[in-house]
Amino acid sequence: MAKIEVISRMRSSNPDYEESFFRSYDKEGILHEKRVLSDECDYGCASYHRTSADKGKTWSEWETEFQDTKEEGRHGRLPESPDGDELLDAMQPPVYDPISGCTVSVGSSFYYLYGHEQGLCVRQWDLGEDNFRMHAYYKIVYPDGREERKMFEFDEGGADYDPAKYRDPNFLDKNRCGAGDLFILPDGDLCFNLFPYVPLCCRLAGIDVNQYFPSSPNLHHGLIVVRAHWNAEKGEYEFIYSNPIMLSDVQSSRCVMEPHMAILPNGRWILVVRGSNYKNPAWNPRVNPGTPGFKWFTFSDDNGKTFAPLMPWFFDTREVVYSPAAIHQFYRSKKNGKLYWIGNIIDDPSTIDSNGPRYPLNICQVDEEYGFLIKDSLAVIDGLREGQYEVELSNFNLLEDPDTGELEIRMTKININDACQGGGKPGDWYSEAWEYSILFED
C-alpha cells in the first residue's frame, strides 16, 4: 500500500469563536481564502475574504463579506418580521464549463422561522417544531454576460421568495429542497446534488411517507443526483435526475446528509452518505438504542440514472465502517492516482452516539473495482493529543496544490475536553485552526 506522511501545525486559536479557514483556486489560478467566525452552532456570524496571486506567498487585505454587530444586528434578519425570521443565501463557488462557456453555480436559500438561534437551535431541536426551510437554486452566467438564476420547482403553485409576503406558504411550504456539491464529470457534463425534504422525496419516489418515515419527515431530507447536460442547439442545460436516495427512520433518524461521490475507473459511481442514530425524543424517532452508527453507501452502474438501495459501507475484510454522523470526503491523489476516503472511523461501535465521537480523523484507500475501503491502508491523520480526552476532528476542507499534487487539509478543532460549543460556560467557543500537509508516495 502507498504510504503517506502527515505534517501538521496549529495556525491559530480563538477563545471566543469557532474560527475556520477555507481555500480554493479559481480558473485563473488565483488562490482564494475565506475566514469564517461562528458563535452559534452551524451559523457564521462573520466572514472575510482575501486573495493571493502567488500561491499564498503574499495576500491582499481581508475584505468583510458580512459581520454581525450589536448595532446592525444579524445579517440575515428580516426587518419586516415581528418574530425575528431570518433568510440566508448560500451559493457555492461557481464552476466554469468549457463545453458551454458558461459559469455555473448551485446553492440554497435558508429560511428560519423565529430566526436560526431560536427557531432552529432551540425550538426545532428541543421541541420538534418545523421551522427550517431550504429552497434550491442554480445560477448561470452565459458567455455574453447574461445571468440567469432560477429555483428548482417540484410543486404546482409554488412561488419564489417575495419580501412583501415574507411568510407566503406558497414559498415556505412548497419546493422544499436544497442544492450543492457541483463538479464536472469525466464526460464533461455537470453533476450536483439536490436534497428534497422527506415528504417531497417520498412523493417523487412513489412511496407513502407515513409508512416510510412517519416520525418527523418535515425536519429531514433525502437525496437526488442530477446530471446537467449542455444542449448546444437549444443553448441551455438539460437536467437528468436520478431516483431518490433515502433511509427510513428505522435506519436513520435524520434520513441522509452530506453525500460525497467518486467515479471508479470501471465507470461505477460510488456514493457515501452520513446517517444518524440520534434519538431526539422531540422527533419521535423509530431508531432504537441499539441502532449502530456507520456510513452508508450506494452505487450506480448507469452513469447516475439509478442508484442501488443504501447499504452499510464496509472494508475489504467484510468489517463495517463504523462512523459517527460527521463530515467525510473522497480524494484522488494527483501524486499516485489512488482514490482515498477521509473521515472519522471508530474502533468501538458502542461509543457512537449521533455525531460523536469525532476522533480520530482517518484516511483510507478505496478499492477501484467495487468501492469498499482497503483496511490495510487505514491511517490516522490526527487524534487525541496530550491532555485531551475529547475533541471534534471533523470540520475539515481539502485543497490540492496544482503544481506538486500535495494535499492540504484545513480543520477547526472544537469541543475540546467537554467544552461543548454554546454550553454556557467561559471558553465554550474556544477553537483551534489546524493545517495539515498529506504527502503521498509517487
PDB file of C-alpha atoms in Angstrom, residues 52-327:
ATOM      1  CA  SER A  52      -3.240  35.582  -3.498  1.00  0.00           C
ATOM      2  CA  ALA A  53      -1.733  35.528  -6.989  1.00  0.00           C
ATOM      3  CA  ASP A  54       1.430  33.679  -5.888  1.00  0.00           C
ATOM      4  CA  LYS A  55       0.026  30.608  -4.078  1.00  0.00           C
ATOM      5  CA  GLY A  56      -0.081  32.194  -0.660  1.00  0.00           C
ATOM      6  CA  LYS A  57       3.265  33.986  -0.536  1.00  0.00           C
ATOM      7  CA  THR A  58       1.579  37.379  -0.475  1.00  0.00           C
ATOM      8  CA  TRP A  59      -2.052  38.247   0.172  1.00  0.00           C
ATOM      9  CA  SER A  60      -4.492  41.049  -0.400  1.00  0.00           C
ATOM     10  CA  GLU A  61      -6.068  42.753   2.602  1.00  0.00           C
ATOM     11  CA  TRP A  62      -9.008  40.997   4.252  1.00  0.00           C
ATOM     12  CA  GLU A  63     -12.379  42.198   2.939  1.00  0.00           C
ATOM     13  CA  THR A  64     -15.501  41.850   5.057  1.00  0.00           C
ATOM     14  CA  GLU A  65     -18.293  39.865   3.388  1.00  0.00           C
ATOM     15  CA  PHE A  66     -20.601  40.196   6.389  1.00  0.00           C
ATOM     16  CA  GLN A  67     -20.258  40.756  10.118  1.00  0.00           C
ATOM     17  CA  ASP A  68     -22.990  40.692  12.732  1.00  0.00           C
ATOM     18  CA  THR A  69     -22.819  43.598  15.161  1.00  0.00           C
ATOM     19  CA  LYS A  70     -24.945  44.797  18.066  1.00  0.00           C
ATOM     20  CA  GLU A  71     -25.670  47.982  16.135  1.00  0.00           C
ATOM     21  CA  GLU A  72     -26.664  46.393  12.817  1.00  0.00           C
ATOM     22  CA  GLY A  73     -27.910  43.052  14.117  1.00  0.00           C
ATOM     23  CA  ARG A  74     -27.756  39.680  12.369  1.00  0.00           C
ATOM     24  CA  HIS A  75     -27.040  39.749   8.644  1.00  0.00           C
ATOM     25  CA  GLY A  76     -29.966  37.500   7.698  1.00  0.00           C
ATOM     26  CA  ARG A  77     -32.663  39.082   9.885  1.00  0.00           C
ATOM     27  CA  LEU A  78     -35.804  40.192   8.029  1.00  0.00           C
ATOM     28  CA  PRO A  79     -36.724  43.647   9.342  1.00  0.00           C
ATOM     29  CA  GLU A  80     -40.389  43.193   8.401  1.00  0.00           C
ATOM     30  CA  SER A  81     -40.744  40.057  10.538  1.00  0.00           C
ATOM     31  CA  PRO A  82     -42.007  40.664  14.088  1.00  0.00           C
ATOM     32  CA  ASP A  83     -40.887  37.145  15.065  1.00  0.00           C
ATOM     33  CA  GLY A  84     -37.264  37.606  14.018  1.00  0.00           C
ATOM     34  CA  ASP A  85     -37.375  35.435  10.887  1.00  0.00           C
ATOM     35  CA  GLU A  86     -34.065  35.122   9.041  1.00  0.00           C
ATOM     36  CA  LEU A  87     -33.231  34.397   5.408  1.00  0.00           C
ATOM     37  CA  LEU A  88     -29.706  33.403   4.366  1.00  0.00           C
ATOM     38  CA  ASP A  89     -28.486  32.666   0.861  1.00  0.00           C
ATOM     39  CA  ALA A  90     -25.547  30.371   0.111  1.00  0.00           C
ATOM     40  CA  MET A  91     -24.481  29.787  -3.491  1.00  0.00           C
ATOM     41  CA  GLN A  92     -21.463  27.510  -3.736  1.00  0.00           C
ATOM     42  CA  PRO A  93     -18.298  28.581  -5.614  1.00  0.00           C
ATOM     43  CA  PRO A  94     -19.001  28.726  -9.366  1.00  0.00           C
ATOM     44  CA  VAL A  95     -17.658  26.172 -11.843  1.00  0.00           C
ATOM     45  CA  TYR A  96     -16.572  27.114 -15.356  1.00  0.00           C
ATOM     46  CA  ASP A  97     -17.943  24.762 -18.005  1.00  0.00           C
ATOM     47  CA  PRO A  98     -15.604  24.738 -21.043  1.00  0.00           C
ATOM     48  CA  ILE A  99     -18.230  22.999 -23.204  1.00  0.00           C
ATOM     49  CA  SER A 100     -20.884  25.696 -22.838  1.00  0.00           C
ATOM     50  CA  GLY A 101     -18.571  28.570 -21.946  1.00  0.00           C
ATOM     51  CA  CYS A 102     -20.888  29.273 -19.001  1.00  0.00           C
ATOM     52  CA  THR A 103     -20.055  29.727 -15.347  1.00  0.00           C
ATOM     53  CA  VAL A 104     -22.478  27.724 -13.235  1.00  0.00           C
ATOM     54  CA  SER A 105     -23.223  27.588  -9.523  1.00  0.00           C
ATOM     55  CA  VAL A 106     -25.848  25.905  -7.379  1.00  0.00           C
ATOM     56  CA  GLY A 107     -26.915  26.582  -3.824  1.00  0.00           C
ATOM     57  CA  SER A 108     -29.724  27.081  -1.361  1.00  0.00           C
ATOM     58  CA  SER A 109     -31.663  29.712   0.482  1.00  0.00           C
ATOM     59  CA  PHE A 110     -32.227  29.020   4.175  1.00  0.00           C
ATOM     60  CA  TYR A 111     -35.342  30.439   5.792  1.00  0.00           C
ATOM     61  CA  TYR A 112     -35.596  30.240   9.594  1.00  0.00           C
ATOM     62  CA  LEU A 113     -38.929  30.979  11.229  1.00  0.00           C
ATOM     63  CA  TYR A 114     -38.160  32.806  14.503  1.00  0.00           C
ATOM     64  CA  GLY A 115     -34.518  33.019  13.425  1.00  0.00           C
ATOM     65  CA  HIS A 116     -31.695  30.487  13.391  1.00  0.00           C
ATOM     66  CA  GLU A 117     -30.866  30.623  17.085  1.00  0.00           C
ATOM     67  CA  GLN A 118     -34.409  30.324  18.444  1.00  0.00           C
ATOM     68  CA  GLY A 119     -36.283  28.728  15.553  1.00  0.00           C
ATOM     69  CA  LEU A 120     -33.737  26.029  14.700  1.00  0.00           C
ATOM     70  CA  CYS A 121     -31.295  25.615  17.581  1.00  0.00           C
ATOM     71  CA  VAL A 122     -33.942  25.776  20.306  1.00  0.00           C
ATOM     72  CA  ARG A 123     -37.469  25.245  19.033  1.00  0.00           C
ATOM     73  CA  GLN A 124     -36.812  22.712  16.270  1.00  0.00           C
ATOM     74  CA  TRP A 125     -34.162  20.692  18.109  1.00  0.00           C
ATOM     75  CA  ASP A 126     -35.778  20.841  21.540  1.00  0.00           C
ATOM     76  CA  LEU A 127     -39.473  20.910  20.638  1.00  0.00           C
ATOM     77  CA  GLY A 128     -39.555  19.299  17.195  1.00  0.00           C
ATOM     78  CA  GLU A 129     -41.103  22.353  15.505  1.00  0.00           C
ATOM     79  CA  ASP A 130     -40.900  22.645  11.719  1.00  0.00           C
ATOM     80  CA  ASN A 131     -39.072  25.991  11.472  1.00  0.00           C
ATOM     81  CA  PHE A 132     -36.429  25.472   8.768  1.00  0.00           C
ATOM     82  CA  ARG A 133     -36.981  25.782   5.007  1.00  0.00           C
ATOM     83  CA  MET A 134     -34.471  25.196   2.204  1.00  0.00           C
ATOM     84  CA  HIS A 135     -35.003  26.092  -1.448  1.00  0.00           C
ATOM     85  CA  ALA A 136     -32.634  25.061  -4.248  1.00  0.00           C
ATOM     86  CA  TYR A 137     -31.312  27.386  -6.951  1.00  0.00           C
ATOM     87  CA  TYR A 138     -28.996  27.364  -9.915  1.00  0.00           C
ATOM     88  CA  LYS A 139     -27.250  30.367 -11.424  1.00  0.00           C
ATOM     89  CA  ILE A 140     -25.807  30.539 -14.947  1.00  0.00           C
ATOM     90  CA  VAL A 141     -23.599  33.318 -16.307  1.00  0.00           C
ATOM     91  CA  TYR A 142     -23.540  32.969 -20.101  1.00  0.00           C
ATOM     92  CA  PRO A 143     -20.546  33.898 -22.305  1.00  0.00           C
ATOM     93  CA  ASP A 144     -22.311  37.095 -23.394  1.00  0.00           C
ATOM     94  CA  GLY A 145     -22.677  38.211 -19.775  1.00  0.00           C
ATOM     95  CA  ARG A 146     -26.349  37.340 -19.336  1.00  0.00           C
ATOM     96  CA  GLU A 147     -27.224  35.974 -15.904  1.00  0.00           C
ATOM     97  CA  GLU A 148     -29.995  33.573 -15.014  1.00  0.00           C
ATOM     98  CA  ARG A 149     -30.982  32.444 -11.530  1.00  0.00           C
ATOM     99  CA  LYS A 150     -33.883  30.055 -11.010  1.00  0.00           C
ATOM    100  CA  MET A 151     -35.361  27.989  -8.237  1.00  0.00           C
ATOM    101  CA  PHE A 152     -35.874  24.257  -8.770  1.00  0.00           C
ATOM    102  CA  GLU A 153     -39.626  23.710  -8.835  1.00  0.00           C
ATOM    103  CA  PHE A 154     -41.391  20.449  -7.983  1.00  0.00           C
ATOM    104  CA  ASP A 155     -44.782  21.620  -6.639  1.00  0.00           C
ATOM    105  CA  GLU A 156     -47.562  23.306  -8.567  1.00  0.00           C
ATOM    106  CA  GLY A 157     -48.472  26.729  -7.292  1.00  0.00           C
ATOM    107  CA  GLY A 158     -45.089  27.321  -5.710  1.00  0.00           C
ATOM    108  CA  ALA A 159     -43.536  30.764  -5.566  1.00  0.00           C
ATOM    109  CA  ASP A 160     -40.111  32.267  -5.074  1.00  0.00           C
ATOM    110  CA  TYR A 161     -39.402  34.476  -2.069  1.00  0.00           C
ATOM    111  CA  ASP A 162     -41.214  37.813  -2.084  1.00  0.00           C
ATOM    112  CA  PRO A 163     -40.169  40.361   0.576  1.00  0.00           C
ATOM    113  CA  ALA A 164     -43.744  41.678   0.583  1.00  0.00           C
ATOM    114  CA  LYS A 165     -45.027  38.216   1.545  1.00  0.00           C
ATOM    115  CA  TYR A 166     -42.252  37.006   3.833  1.00  0.00           C
ATOM    116  CA  ARG A 167     -44.307  34.065   5.191  1.00  0.00           C
ATOM    117  CA  ASP A 168     -46.085  33.186   1.975  1.00  0.00           C
ATOM    118  CA  PRO A 169     -46.991  29.458   2.280  1.00  0.00           C
ATOM    119  CA  ASN A 170     -46.518  29.054  -1.477  1.00  0.00           C
ATOM    120  CA  PHE A 171     -42.846  29.764  -0.841  1.00  0.00           C
ATOM    121  CA  LEU A 172     -42.339  28.269   2.610  1.00  0.00           C
ATOM    122  CA  ASP A 173     -44.253  25.028   2.176  1.00  0.00           C
ATOM    123  CA  LYS A 174     -43.576  24.155  -1.459  1.00  0.00           C
ATOM    124  CA  ASN A 175     -40.468  23.118  -3.402  1.00  0.00           C
ATOM    125  CA  ARG A 176     -38.618  22.397  -0.143  1.00  0.00           C
ATOM    126  CA  CYS A 177     -35.215  21.309  -1.377  1.00  0.00           C
ATOM    127  CA  GLY A 178     -31.524  22.216  -1.137  1.00  0.00           C
ATOM    128  CA  ALA A 179     -28.681  22.017  -3.679  1.00  0.00           C
ATOM    129  CA  GLY A 180     -24.899  21.659  -3.602  1.00  0.00           C
ATOM    130  CA  ASP A 181     -21.757  19.666  -4.440  1.00  0.00           C
ATOM    131  CA  LEU A 182     -21.337  20.833  -8.056  1.00  0.00           C
ATOM    132  CA  PHE A 183     -18.479  19.361 -10.120  1.00  0.00           C
ATOM    133  CA  ILE A 184     -17.628  18.366 -13.714  1.00  0.00           C
ATOM    134  CA  LEU A 185     -17.947  14.705 -14.724  1.00  0.00           C
ATOM    135  CA  PRO A 186     -15.258  12.967 -16.802  1.00  0.00           C
ATOM    136  CA  ASP A 187     -17.520  13.134 -19.886  1.00  0.00           C
ATOM    137  CA  GLY A 188     -17.884  16.912 -19.486  1.00  0.00           C
ATOM    138  CA  ASP A 189     -21.417  17.069 -18.069  1.00  0.00           C
ATOM    139  CA  LEU A 190     -22.006  18.887 -14.786  1.00  0.00           C
ATOM    140  CA  CYS A 191     -23.183  16.988 -11.733  1.00  0.00           C
ATOM    141  CA  PHE A 192     -24.650  18.144  -8.425  1.00  0.00           C
ATOM    142  CA  ASN A 193     -26.946  17.015  -5.616  1.00  0.00           C
ATOM    143  CA  LEU A 194     -30.466  18.027  -4.701  1.00  0.00           C
ATOM    144  CA  PHE A 195     -31.813  17.494  -1.181  1.00  0.00           C
ATOM    145  CA  PRO A 196     -35.630  17.250  -1.279  1.00  0.00           C
ATOM    146  CA  TYR A 197     -37.328  17.137   2.107  1.00  0.00           C
ATOM    147  CA  VAL A 198     -38.521  13.662   3.006  1.00  0.00           C
ATOM    148  CA  PRO A 199     -42.217  14.174   2.053  1.00  0.00           C
ATOM    149  CA  LEU A 200     -41.219  15.503  -1.377  1.00  0.00           C
ATOM    150  CA  CYS A 201     -38.568  12.810  -1.805  1.00  0.00           C
ATOM    151  CA  CYS A 202     -41.097  10.099  -0.968  1.00  0.00           C
ATOM    152  CA  ARG A 203     -43.643  11.580  -3.385  1.00  0.00           C
ATOM    153  CA  LEU A 204     -41.083  11.634  -6.197  1.00  0.00           C
ATOM    154  CA  ALA A 205     -40.217   8.015  -5.375  1.00  0.00           C
ATOM    155  CA  GLY A 206     -43.860   6.918  -5.229  1.00  0.00           C
ATOM    156  CA  ILE A 207     -43.570   5.957  -1.536  1.00  0.00           C
ATOM    157  CA  ASP A 208     -46.060   6.620   1.286  1.00  0.00           C
ATOM    158  CA  VAL A 209     -44.166   8.901   3.675  1.00  0.00           C
ATOM    159  CA  ASN A 210     -46.449   7.857   6.548  1.00  0.00           C
ATOM    160  CA  GLN A 211     -45.221   4.305   6.176  1.00  0.00           C
ATOM    161  CA  TYR A 212     -41.592   5.024   5.318  1.00  0.00           C
ATOM    162  CA  PHE A 213     -40.687   7.989   7.570  1.00  0.00           C
ATOM    163  CA  PRO A 214     -43.608   8.899   9.861  1.00  0.00           C
ATOM    164  CA  SER A 215     -41.565  10.287  12.768  1.00  0.00           C
ATOM    165  CA  SER A 216     -40.536  13.811  11.673  1.00  0.00           C
ATOM    166  CA  PRO A 217     -40.407  13.928   7.865  1.00  0.00           C
ATOM    167  CA  ASN A 218     -40.504  17.728   7.535  1.00  0.00           C
ATOM    168  CA  LEU A 219     -37.277  18.082   9.521  1.00  0.00           C
ATOM    169  CA  HIS A 220     -35.068  15.948   7.267  1.00  0.00           C
ATOM    170  CA  HIS A 221     -34.233  15.378   3.623  1.00  0.00           C
ATOM    171  CA  GLY A 222     -33.268  12.765   1.076  1.00  0.00           C
ATOM    172  CA  LEU A 223     -31.040  12.978  -1.990  1.00  0.00           C
ATOM    173  CA  ILE A 224     -31.275  13.125  -5.787  1.00  0.00           C
ATOM    174  CA  VAL A 225     -28.172  13.173  -8.017  1.00  0.00           C
ATOM    175  CA  VAL A 226     -28.521  15.484 -11.021  1.00  0.00           C
ATOM    176  CA  ARG A 227     -26.615  15.478 -14.307  1.00  0.00           C
ATOM    177  CA  ALA A 228     -26.686  18.768 -16.257  1.00  0.00           C
ATOM    178  CA  HIS A 229     -26.074  18.241 -19.997  1.00  0.00           C
ATOM    179  CA  TRP A 230     -25.452  21.215 -22.292  1.00  0.00           C
ATOM    180  CA  ASN A 231     -27.767  21.197 -25.328  1.00  0.00           C
ATOM    181  CA  ALA A 232     -25.899  23.308 -27.870  1.00  0.00           C
ATOM    182  CA  GLU A 233     -28.867  23.530 -30.263  1.00  0.00           C
ATOM    183  CA  LYS A 234     -31.181  24.920 -27.598  1.00  0.00           C
ATOM    184  CA  GLY A 235     -28.431  26.868 -25.826  1.00  0.00           C
ATOM    185  CA  GLU A 236     -29.466  25.559 -22.411  1.00  0.00           C
ATOM    186  CA  TYR A 237     -28.826  22.832 -19.861  1.00  0.00           C
ATOM    187  CA  GLU A 238     -30.964  19.720 -19.653  1.00  0.00           C
ATOM    188  CA  PHE A 239     -31.293  18.268 -16.151  1.00  0.00           C
ATOM    189  CA  ILE A 240     -31.369  14.477 -15.740  1.00  0.00           C
ATOM    190  CA  TYR A 241     -32.490  13.315 -12.282  1.00  0.00           C
ATOM    191  CA  SER A 242     -31.595  10.067 -10.518  1.00  0.00           C
ATOM    192  CA  ASN A 243     -34.020   8.023  -8.459  1.00  0.00           C
ATOM    193  CA  PRO A 244     -34.493   9.402  -4.913  1.00  0.00           C
ATOM    194  CA  ILE A 245     -31.991   8.054  -2.366  1.00  0.00           C
ATOM    195  CA  MET A 246     -33.248   7.737   1.214  1.00  0.00           C
ATOM    196  CA  LEU A 247     -33.048   5.919   4.528  1.00  0.00           C
ATOM    197  CA  SER A 248     -36.178   5.195   6.539  1.00  0.00           C
ATOM    198  CA  ASP A 249     -36.483   6.416  10.118  1.00  0.00           C
ATOM    199  CA  VAL A 250     -35.793   2.905  11.427  1.00  0.00           C
ATOM    200  CA  GLN A 251     -32.378   3.123   9.732  1.00  0.00           C
ATOM    201  CA  SER A 252     -31.504   6.779  10.330  1.00  0.00           C
ATOM    202  CA  SER A 253     -33.363   9.321  12.435  1.00  0.00           C
ATOM    203  CA  ARG A 254     -32.222  12.124  10.099  1.00  0.00           C
ATOM    204  CA  CYS A 255     -32.579  10.341   6.740  1.00  0.00           C
ATOM    205  CA  VAL A 256     -29.405  11.157   4.716  1.00  0.00           C
ATOM    206  CA  MET A 257     -26.915  14.023   4.870  1.00  0.00           C
ATOM    207  CA  GLU A 258     -23.610  15.182   3.420  1.00  0.00           C
ATOM    208  CA  PRO A 259     -23.150  12.831   0.451  1.00  0.00           C
ATOM    209  CA  HIS A 260     -19.865  12.530  -1.352  1.00  0.00           C
ATOM    210  CA  MET A 261     -19.283  10.739  -4.633  1.00  0.00           C
ATOM    211  CA  ALA A 262     -16.381   9.246  -6.568  1.00  0.00           C
ATOM    212  CA  ILE A 263     -16.255   7.677 -10.025  1.00  0.00           C
ATOM    213  CA  LEU A 264     -14.218   4.482 -10.376  1.00  0.00           C
ATOM    214  CA  PRO A 265     -12.159   3.559 -13.466  1.00  0.00           C
ATOM    215  CA  ASN A 266     -14.733   0.934 -14.485  1.00  0.00           C
ATOM    216  CA  GLY A 267     -17.407   3.648 -14.659  1.00  0.00           C
ATOM    217  CA  ARG A 268     -19.153   2.822 -11.384  1.00  0.00           C
ATOM    218  CA  TRP A 269     -20.353   5.816  -9.395  1.00  0.00           C
ATOM    219  CA  ILE A 270     -19.977   5.255  -5.643  1.00  0.00           C
ATOM    220  CA  LEU A 271     -21.806   7.481  -3.196  1.00  0.00           C
ATOM    221  CA  VAL A 272     -21.276   7.560   0.587  1.00  0.00           C
ATOM    222  CA  VAL A 273     -23.647   9.412   2.933  1.00  0.00           C
ATOM    223  CA  ARG A 274     -23.967  10.254   6.591  1.00  0.00           C
ATOM    224  CA  GLY A 275     -26.886   8.794   8.534  1.00  0.00           C
ATOM    225  CA  SER A 276     -27.675   9.235  12.234  1.00  0.00           C
ATOM    226  CA  ASN A 277     -28.716   7.145  15.229  1.00  0.00           C
ATOM    227  CA  TYR A 278     -29.691  10.273  17.189  1.00  0.00           C
ATOM    228  CA  LYS A 279     -32.704   9.609  19.422  1.00  0.00           C
ATOM    229  CA  ASN A 280     -34.133  13.086  19.889  1.00  0.00           C
ATOM    230  CA  PRO A 281     -37.437  12.460  21.743  1.00  0.00           C
ATOM    231  CA  ALA A 282     -38.994  15.578  20.191  1.00  0.00           C
ATOM    232  CA  TRP A 283     -38.722  13.923  16.776  1.00  0.00           C
ATOM    233  CA  ASN A 284     -40.364  10.609  17.805  1.00  0.00           C
ATOM    234  CA  PRO A 285     -37.607   8.628  16.069  1.00  0.00           C
ATOM    235  CA  ARG A 286     -38.024   4.942  15.286  1.00  0.00           C
ATOM    236  CA  VAL A 287     -34.316   4.150  15.637  1.00  0.00           C
ATOM    237  CA  ASN A 288     -33.709   2.246  18.860  1.00  0.00           C
ATOM    238  CA  PRO A 289     -30.922   2.380  21.464  1.00  0.00           C
ATOM    239  CA  GLY A 290     -29.113  -0.449  19.693  1.00  0.00           C
ATOM    240  CA  THR A 291     -29.091   1.197  16.253  1.00  0.00           C
ATOM    241  CA  PRO A 292     -25.431   1.361  15.178  1.00  0.00           C
ATOM    242  CA  GLY A 293     -23.665   4.317  13.634  1.00  0.00           C
ATOM    243  CA  PHE A 294     -21.937   3.819  10.324  1.00  0.00           C
ATOM    244  CA  LYS A 295     -21.503   5.335   6.900  1.00  0.00           C
ATOM    245  CA  TRP A 296     -23.968   4.211   4.226  1.00  0.00           C
ATOM    246  CA  PHE A 297     -23.116   3.708   0.576  1.00  0.00           C
ATOM    247  CA  THR A 298     -24.763   3.107  -2.757  1.00  0.00           C
ATOM    248  CA  PHE A 299     -23.578   2.874  -6.354  1.00  0.00           C
ATOM    249  CA  SER A 300     -24.751   3.440  -9.908  1.00  0.00           C
ATOM    250  CA  ASP A 301     -23.663   1.461 -12.954  1.00  0.00           C
ATOM    251  CA  ASP A 302     -25.668   3.538 -15.459  1.00  0.00           C
ATOM    252  CA  ASN A 303     -23.925   6.917 -15.142  1.00  0.00           C
ATOM    253  CA  GLY A 304     -26.037   8.183 -12.278  1.00  0.00           C
ATOM    254  CA  LYS A 305     -29.524   7.441 -13.589  1.00  0.00           C
ATOM    255  CA  THR A 306     -30.333   4.832 -10.933  1.00  0.00           C
ATOM    256  CA  PHE A 307     -28.690   4.061  -7.608  1.00  0.00           C
ATOM    257  CA  ALA A 308     -28.938   0.854  -5.594  1.00  0.00           C
ATOM    258  CA  PRO A 309     -30.562   0.876  -2.123  1.00  0.00           C
ATOM    259  CA  LEU A 310     -28.274   2.285   0.554  1.00  0.00           C
ATOM    260  CA  MET A 311     -26.224  -0.278   2.492  1.00  0.00           C
ATOM    261  CA  PRO A 312     -23.747  -0.081   5.396  1.00  0.00           C
ATOM    262  CA  TRP A 313     -20.279   0.608   3.956  1.00  0.00           C
ATOM    263  CA  PHE A 314     -17.539  -1.932   4.612  1.00  0.00           C
ATOM    264  CA  PHE A 315     -13.846  -2.819   4.333  1.00  0.00           C
ATOM    265  CA  ASP A 316     -12.318  -5.495   2.144  1.00  0.00           C
ATOM    266  CA  THR A 317     -12.190  -7.594   5.352  1.00  0.00           C
ATOM    267  CA  ARG A 318     -16.042  -7.526   5.428  1.00  0.00           C
ATOM    268  CA  GLU A 319     -15.957  -5.385   8.582  1.00  0.00           C
ATOM    269  CA  VAL A 320     -18.436  -2.497   8.711  1.00  0.00           C
ATOM    270  CA  VAL A 321     -17.093   1.067   8.593  1.00  0.00           C
ATOM    271  CA  TYR A 322     -18.349   2.357  11.945  1.00  0.00           C
ATOM    272  CA  SER A 323     -18.518   6.131  11.906  1.00  0.00           C
ATOM    273  CA  PRO A 324     -20.474   8.926  13.619  1.00  0.00           C
ATOM    274  CA  ALA A 325     -22.733  11.383  11.819  1.00  0.00           C
ATOM    275  CA  ALA A 326     -19.857  13.547  10.604  1.00  0.00           C
ATOM    276  CA  ILE A 327     -18.330  15.168   7.532  1.00  0.00           C
TER     277      ILE A 327
END
